[in-house]
PDB file of C-alpha atoms in Angstrom:
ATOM      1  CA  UNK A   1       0.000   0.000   0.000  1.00  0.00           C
ATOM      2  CA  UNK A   2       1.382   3.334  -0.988  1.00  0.00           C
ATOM      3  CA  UNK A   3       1.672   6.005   1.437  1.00  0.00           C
ATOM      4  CA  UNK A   4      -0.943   8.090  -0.617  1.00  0.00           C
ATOM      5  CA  UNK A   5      -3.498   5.234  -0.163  1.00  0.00           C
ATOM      6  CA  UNK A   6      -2.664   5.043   3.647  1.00  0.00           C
ATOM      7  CA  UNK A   7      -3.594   8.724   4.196  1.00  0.00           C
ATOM      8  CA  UNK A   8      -6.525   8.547   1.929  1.00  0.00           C
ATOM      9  CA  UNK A   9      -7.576   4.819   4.207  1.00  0.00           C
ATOM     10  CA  UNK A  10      -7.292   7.279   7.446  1.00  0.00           C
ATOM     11  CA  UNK A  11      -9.491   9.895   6.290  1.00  0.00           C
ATOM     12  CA  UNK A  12     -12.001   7.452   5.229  1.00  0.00           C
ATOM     13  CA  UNK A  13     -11.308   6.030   8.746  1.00  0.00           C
ATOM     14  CA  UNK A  14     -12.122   9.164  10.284  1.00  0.00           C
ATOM     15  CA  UNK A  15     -14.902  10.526   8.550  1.00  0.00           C
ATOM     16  CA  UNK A  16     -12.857  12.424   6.025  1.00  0.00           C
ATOM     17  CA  UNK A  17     -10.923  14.203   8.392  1.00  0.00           C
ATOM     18  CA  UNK A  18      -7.081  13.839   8.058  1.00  0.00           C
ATOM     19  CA  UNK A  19      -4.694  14.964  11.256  1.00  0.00           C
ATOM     20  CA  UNK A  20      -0.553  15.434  10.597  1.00  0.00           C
ATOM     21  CA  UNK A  21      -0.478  13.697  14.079  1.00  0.00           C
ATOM     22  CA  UNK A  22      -1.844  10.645  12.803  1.00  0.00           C
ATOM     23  CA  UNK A  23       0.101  10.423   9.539  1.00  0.00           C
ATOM     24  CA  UNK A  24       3.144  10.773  11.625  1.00  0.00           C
ATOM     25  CA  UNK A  25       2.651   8.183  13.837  1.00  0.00           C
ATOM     26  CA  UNK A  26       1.557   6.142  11.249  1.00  0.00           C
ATOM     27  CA  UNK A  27       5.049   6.487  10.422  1.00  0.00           C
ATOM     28  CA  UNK A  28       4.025   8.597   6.957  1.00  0.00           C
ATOM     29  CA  UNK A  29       6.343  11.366   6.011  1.00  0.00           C
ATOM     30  CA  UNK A  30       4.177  14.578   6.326  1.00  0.00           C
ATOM     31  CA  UNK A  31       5.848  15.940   2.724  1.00  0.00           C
ATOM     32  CA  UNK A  32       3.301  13.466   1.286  1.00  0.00           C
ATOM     33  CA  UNK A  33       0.094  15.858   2.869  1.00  0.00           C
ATOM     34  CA  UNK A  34       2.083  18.927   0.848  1.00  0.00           C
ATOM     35  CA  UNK A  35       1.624  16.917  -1.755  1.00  0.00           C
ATOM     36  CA  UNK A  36      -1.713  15.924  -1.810  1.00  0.00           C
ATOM     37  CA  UNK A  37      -2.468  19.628  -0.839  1.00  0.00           C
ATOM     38  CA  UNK A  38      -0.873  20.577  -4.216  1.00  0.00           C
ATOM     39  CA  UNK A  39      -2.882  17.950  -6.084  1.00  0.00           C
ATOM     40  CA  UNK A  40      -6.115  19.378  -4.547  1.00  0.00           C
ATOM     41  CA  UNK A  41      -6.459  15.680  -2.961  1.00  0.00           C
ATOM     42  CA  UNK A  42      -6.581  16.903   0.565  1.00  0.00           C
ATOM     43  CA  UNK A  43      -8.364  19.953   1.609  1.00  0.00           C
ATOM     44  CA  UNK A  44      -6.891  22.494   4.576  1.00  0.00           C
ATOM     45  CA  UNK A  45      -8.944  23.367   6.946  1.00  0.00           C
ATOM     46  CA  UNK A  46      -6.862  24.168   9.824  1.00  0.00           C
ATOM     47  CA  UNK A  47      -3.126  23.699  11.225  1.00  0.00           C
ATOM     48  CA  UNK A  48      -2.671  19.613  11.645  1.00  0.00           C
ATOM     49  CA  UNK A  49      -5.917  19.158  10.131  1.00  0.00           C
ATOM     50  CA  UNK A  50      -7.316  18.615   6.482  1.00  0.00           C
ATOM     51  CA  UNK A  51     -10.128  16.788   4.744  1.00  0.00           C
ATOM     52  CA  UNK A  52     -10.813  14.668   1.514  1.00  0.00           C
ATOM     53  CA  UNK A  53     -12.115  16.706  -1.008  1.00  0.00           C
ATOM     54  CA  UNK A  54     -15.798  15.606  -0.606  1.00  0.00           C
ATOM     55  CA  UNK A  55     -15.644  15.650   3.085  1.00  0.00           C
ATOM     56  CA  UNK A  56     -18.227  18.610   4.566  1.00  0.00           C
ATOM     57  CA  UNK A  57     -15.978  20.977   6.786  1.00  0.00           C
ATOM     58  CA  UNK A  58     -18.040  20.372  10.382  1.00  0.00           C
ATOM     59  CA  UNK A  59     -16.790  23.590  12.171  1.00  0.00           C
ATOM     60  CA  UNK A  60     -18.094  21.571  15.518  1.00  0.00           C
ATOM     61  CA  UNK A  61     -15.656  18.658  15.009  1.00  0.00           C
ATOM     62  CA  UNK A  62     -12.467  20.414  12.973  1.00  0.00           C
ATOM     63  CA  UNK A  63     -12.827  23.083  16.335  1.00  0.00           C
ATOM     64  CA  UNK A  64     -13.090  20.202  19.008  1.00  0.00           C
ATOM     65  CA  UNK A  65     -10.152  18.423  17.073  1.00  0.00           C
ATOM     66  CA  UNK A  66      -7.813  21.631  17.497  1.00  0.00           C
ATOM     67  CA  UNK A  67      -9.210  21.875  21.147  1.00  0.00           C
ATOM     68  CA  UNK A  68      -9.307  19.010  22.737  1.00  0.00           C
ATOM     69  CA  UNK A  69     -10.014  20.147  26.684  1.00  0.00           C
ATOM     70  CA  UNK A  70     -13.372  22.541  24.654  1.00  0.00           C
ATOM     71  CA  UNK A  71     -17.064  21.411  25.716  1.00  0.00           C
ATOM     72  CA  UNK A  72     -19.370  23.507  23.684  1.00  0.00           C
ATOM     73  CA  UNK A  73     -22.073  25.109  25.529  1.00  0.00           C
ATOM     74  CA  UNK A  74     -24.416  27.628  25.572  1.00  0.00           C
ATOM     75  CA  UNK A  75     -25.457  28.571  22.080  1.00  0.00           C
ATOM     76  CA  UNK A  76     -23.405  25.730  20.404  1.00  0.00           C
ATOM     77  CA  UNK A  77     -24.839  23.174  23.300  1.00  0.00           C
ATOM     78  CA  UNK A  78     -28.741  24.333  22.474  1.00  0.00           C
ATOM     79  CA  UNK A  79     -28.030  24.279  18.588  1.00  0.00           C
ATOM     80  CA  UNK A  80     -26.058  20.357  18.842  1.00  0.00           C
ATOM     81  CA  UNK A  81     -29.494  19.429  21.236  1.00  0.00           C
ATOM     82  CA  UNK A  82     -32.018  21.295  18.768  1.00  0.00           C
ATOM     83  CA  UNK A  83     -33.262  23.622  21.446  1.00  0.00           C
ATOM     84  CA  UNK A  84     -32.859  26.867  19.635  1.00  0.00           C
ATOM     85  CA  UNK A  85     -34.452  27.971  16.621  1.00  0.00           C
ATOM     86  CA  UNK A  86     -31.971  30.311  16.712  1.00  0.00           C
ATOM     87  CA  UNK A  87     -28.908  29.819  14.095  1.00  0.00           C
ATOM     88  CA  UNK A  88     -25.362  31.502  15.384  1.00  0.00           C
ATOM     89  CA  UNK A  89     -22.285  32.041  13.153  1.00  0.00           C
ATOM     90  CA  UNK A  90     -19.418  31.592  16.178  1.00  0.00           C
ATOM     91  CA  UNK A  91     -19.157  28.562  18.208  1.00  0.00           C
ATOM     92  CA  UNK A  92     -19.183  28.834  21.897  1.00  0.00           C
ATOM     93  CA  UNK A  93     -17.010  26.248  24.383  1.00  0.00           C
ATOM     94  CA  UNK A  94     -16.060  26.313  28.088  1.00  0.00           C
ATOM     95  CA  UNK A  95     -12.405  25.653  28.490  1.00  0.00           C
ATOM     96  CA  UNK A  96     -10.651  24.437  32.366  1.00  0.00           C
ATOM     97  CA  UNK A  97      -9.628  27.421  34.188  1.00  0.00           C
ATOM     98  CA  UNK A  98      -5.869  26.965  33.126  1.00  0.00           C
ATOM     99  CA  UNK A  99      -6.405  26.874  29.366  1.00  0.00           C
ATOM    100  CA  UNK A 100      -5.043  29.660  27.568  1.00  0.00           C
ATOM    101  CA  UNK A 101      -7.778  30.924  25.101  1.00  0.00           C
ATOM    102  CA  UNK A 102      -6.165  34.105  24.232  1.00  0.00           C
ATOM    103  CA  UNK A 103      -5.207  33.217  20.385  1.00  0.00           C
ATOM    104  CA  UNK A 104      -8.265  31.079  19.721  1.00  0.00           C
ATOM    105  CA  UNK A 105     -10.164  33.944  17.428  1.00  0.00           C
ATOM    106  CA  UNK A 106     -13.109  31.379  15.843  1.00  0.00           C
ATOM    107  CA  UNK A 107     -15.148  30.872  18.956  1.00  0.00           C
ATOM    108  CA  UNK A 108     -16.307  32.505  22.323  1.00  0.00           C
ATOM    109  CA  UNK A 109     -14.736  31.124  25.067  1.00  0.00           C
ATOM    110  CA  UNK A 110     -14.924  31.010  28.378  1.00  0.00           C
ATOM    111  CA  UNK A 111     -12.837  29.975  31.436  1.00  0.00           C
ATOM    112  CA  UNK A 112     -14.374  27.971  34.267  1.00  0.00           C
ATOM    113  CA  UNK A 113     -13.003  25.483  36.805  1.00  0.00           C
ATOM    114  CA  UNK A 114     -15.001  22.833  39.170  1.00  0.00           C
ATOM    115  CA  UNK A 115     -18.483  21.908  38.709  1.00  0.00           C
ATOM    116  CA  UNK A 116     -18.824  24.777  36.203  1.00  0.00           C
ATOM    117  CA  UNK A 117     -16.830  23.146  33.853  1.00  0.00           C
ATOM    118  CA  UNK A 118     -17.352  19.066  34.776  1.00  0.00           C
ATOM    119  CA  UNK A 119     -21.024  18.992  35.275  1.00  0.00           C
ATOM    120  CA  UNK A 120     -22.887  17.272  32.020  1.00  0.00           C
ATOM    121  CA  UNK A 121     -20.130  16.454  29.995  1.00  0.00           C
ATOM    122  CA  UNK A 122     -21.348  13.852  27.479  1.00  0.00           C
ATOM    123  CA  UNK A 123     -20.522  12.812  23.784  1.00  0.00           C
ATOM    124  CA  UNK A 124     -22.943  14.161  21.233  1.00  0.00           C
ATOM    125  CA  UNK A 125     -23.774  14.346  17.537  1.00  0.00           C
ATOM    126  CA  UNK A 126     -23.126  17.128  15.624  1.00  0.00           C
ATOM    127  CA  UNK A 127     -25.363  18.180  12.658  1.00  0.00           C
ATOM    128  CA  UNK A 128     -22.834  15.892   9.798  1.00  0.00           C
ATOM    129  CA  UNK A 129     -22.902  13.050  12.665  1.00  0.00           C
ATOM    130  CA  UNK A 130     -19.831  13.296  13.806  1.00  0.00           C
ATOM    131  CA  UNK A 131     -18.754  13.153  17.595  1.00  0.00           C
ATOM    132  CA  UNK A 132     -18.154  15.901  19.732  1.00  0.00           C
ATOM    133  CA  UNK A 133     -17.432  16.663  23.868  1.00  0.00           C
ATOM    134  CA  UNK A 134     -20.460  18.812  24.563  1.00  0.00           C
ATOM    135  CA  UNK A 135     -22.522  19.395  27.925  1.00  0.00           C
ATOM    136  CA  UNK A 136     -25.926  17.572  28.436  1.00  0.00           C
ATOM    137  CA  UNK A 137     -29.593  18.499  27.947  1.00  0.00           C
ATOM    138  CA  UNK A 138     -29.883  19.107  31.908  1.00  0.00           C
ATOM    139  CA  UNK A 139     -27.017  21.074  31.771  1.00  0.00           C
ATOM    140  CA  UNK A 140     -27.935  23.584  28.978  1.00  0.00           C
ATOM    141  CA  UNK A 141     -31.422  24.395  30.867  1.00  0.00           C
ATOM    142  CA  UNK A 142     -28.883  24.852  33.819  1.00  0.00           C
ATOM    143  CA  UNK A 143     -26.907  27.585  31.615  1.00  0.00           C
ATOM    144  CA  UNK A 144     -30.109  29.156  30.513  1.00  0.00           C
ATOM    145  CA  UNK A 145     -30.933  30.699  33.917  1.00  0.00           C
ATOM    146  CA  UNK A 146     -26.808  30.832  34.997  1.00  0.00           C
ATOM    147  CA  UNK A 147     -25.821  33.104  32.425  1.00  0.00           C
ATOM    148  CA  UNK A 148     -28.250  35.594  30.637  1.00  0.00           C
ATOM    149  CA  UNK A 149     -26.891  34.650  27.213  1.00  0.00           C
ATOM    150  CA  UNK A 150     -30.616  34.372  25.179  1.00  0.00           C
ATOM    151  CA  UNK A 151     -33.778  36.469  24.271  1.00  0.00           C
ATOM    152  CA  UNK A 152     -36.880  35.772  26.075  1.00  0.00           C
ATOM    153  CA  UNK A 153     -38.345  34.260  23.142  1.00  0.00           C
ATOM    154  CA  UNK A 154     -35.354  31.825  22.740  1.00  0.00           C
ATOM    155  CA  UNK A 155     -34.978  30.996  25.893  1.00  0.00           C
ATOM    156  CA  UNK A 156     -39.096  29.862  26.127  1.00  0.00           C
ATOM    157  CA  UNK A 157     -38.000  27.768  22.993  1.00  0.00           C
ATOM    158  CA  UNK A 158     -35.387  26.035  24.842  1.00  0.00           C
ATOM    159  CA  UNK A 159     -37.380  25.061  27.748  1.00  0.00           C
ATOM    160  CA  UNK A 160     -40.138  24.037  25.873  1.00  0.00           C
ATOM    161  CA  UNK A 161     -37.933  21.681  23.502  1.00  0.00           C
ATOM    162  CA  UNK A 162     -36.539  20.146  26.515  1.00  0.00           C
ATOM    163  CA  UNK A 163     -39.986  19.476  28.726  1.00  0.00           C
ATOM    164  CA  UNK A 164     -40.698  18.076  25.394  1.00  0.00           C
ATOM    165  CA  UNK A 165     -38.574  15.691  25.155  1.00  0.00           C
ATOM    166  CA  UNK A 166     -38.180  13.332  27.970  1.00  0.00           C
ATOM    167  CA  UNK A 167     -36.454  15.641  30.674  1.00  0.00           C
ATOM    168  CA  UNK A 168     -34.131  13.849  33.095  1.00  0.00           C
ATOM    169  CA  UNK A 169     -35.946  15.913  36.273  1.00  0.00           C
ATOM    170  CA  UNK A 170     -33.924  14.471  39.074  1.00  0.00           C
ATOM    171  CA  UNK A 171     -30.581  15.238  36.708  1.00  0.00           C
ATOM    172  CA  UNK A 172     -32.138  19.015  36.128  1.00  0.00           C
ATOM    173  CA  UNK A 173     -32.219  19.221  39.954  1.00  0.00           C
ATOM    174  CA  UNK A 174     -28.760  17.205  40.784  1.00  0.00           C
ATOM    175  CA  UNK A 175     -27.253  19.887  38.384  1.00  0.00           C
ATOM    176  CA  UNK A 176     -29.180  23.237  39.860  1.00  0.00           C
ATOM    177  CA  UNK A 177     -28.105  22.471  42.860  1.00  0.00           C
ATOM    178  CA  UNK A 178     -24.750  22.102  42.344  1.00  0.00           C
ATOM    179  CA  UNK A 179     -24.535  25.146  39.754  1.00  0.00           C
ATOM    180  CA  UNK A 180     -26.567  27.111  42.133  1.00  0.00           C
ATOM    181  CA  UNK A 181     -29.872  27.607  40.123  1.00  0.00           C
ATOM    182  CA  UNK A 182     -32.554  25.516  42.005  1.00  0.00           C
ATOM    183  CA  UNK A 183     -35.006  28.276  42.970  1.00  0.00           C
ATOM    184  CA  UNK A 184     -34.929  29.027  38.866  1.00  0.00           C
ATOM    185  CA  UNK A 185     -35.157  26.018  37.833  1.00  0.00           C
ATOM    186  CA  UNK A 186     -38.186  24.850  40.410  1.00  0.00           C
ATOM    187  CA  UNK A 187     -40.140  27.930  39.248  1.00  0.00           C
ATOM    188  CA  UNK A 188     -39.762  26.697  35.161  1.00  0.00           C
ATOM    189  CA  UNK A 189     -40.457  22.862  36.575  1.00  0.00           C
ATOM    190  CA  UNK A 190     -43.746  23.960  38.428  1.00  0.00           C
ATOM    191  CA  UNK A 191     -44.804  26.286  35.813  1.00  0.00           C
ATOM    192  CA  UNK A 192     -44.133  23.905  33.054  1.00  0.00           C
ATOM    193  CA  UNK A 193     -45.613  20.352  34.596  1.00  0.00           C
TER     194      UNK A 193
END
């Protein structure tokens, strides 16, 4: 197998995404991605990471590939759980306390440590099905009445979508308690059941 055929076998591996890492320590000399860059057989679409040509660029994945310690929330958490109806152009991720987030220009992000940052941590699917760290259902109600980050309107949406949808109530309350939003999130419960 040609080294070519290796690199394209890992992007097919990886749903079309291609990172220098792996290539090198698939023991691939990386002059073989300039190449393929040249031939327009491998698409750029950040440092260390490229796709094959008919690959969609998923800014949730090619972000949480260049960040691994990011856990989109907020916005990005309500738009991966469809509970906004609300489309947003930059990505949003909390980061551990001691991450430096000064150069990263392509999302909003924020610093937290503790149960800020830990609590609802789960795996979920982006929009082009591919796997991303992102915080949970209960934990995105959680954010809704932490931080005043949506319109009214929006935020109805997003509690509405997730009484909708089989809420995890003893979670929701697990979570308030510890992020220090039960009295907010009691008055939605009550007013919504």
């Amino acid at each position: 197998m040609t080294y070519k055929e290796k690199i394209l076998e890992i992007g097919s591996n990886n749903s079309g995404y291609v990172l220098r890492k792996d290539i090198v320590e698939s023991g691939i000399p990386s002059i073989y991605l300039y190449r393929m860059l040249q031939r327009e057989e491998l698409i750029k679409v950040a440092s260390g990471i490229y796709t094959l040509p008919d690959t969609f660029d998923d800014d949730y994945l090619t972000f949480s590939l260049k960040h691994s310690d990011a856990v989109f929330c907020r916005r990005a958490a309500l738009s991966l759980h469809n509970m906004t109806n609300v489309r947003y152009i930059r990505l949003e991720a909390n980061f551990p306390r001691d991450y430096n987030t000064r150069y990263i220009s392509t999302a909003i992000c924020h610093r937290c440590s503790g149960p800020k940052y830990e609590t609802g941590i789960e795996q979920t699917t982006t929009h082009f099905g591919n796997t991303v760290k992102c915080y949970d259902r209960e934990r995105c109600m959680c954010d809704l009445f932490l931080y005043d980050f949506t319109y009214q309107e929006e935020k109805q949406f997003a509690v509405r979508a997730y009484f909708g949808n089989s809420p995890d109530i003893d979670k929701l309350y697990k979570y308030a308690k510890l992020l220090g939003v039960e009295r907010e999130i009691k008055t939605a419960v009550e007013v919504l059941l």
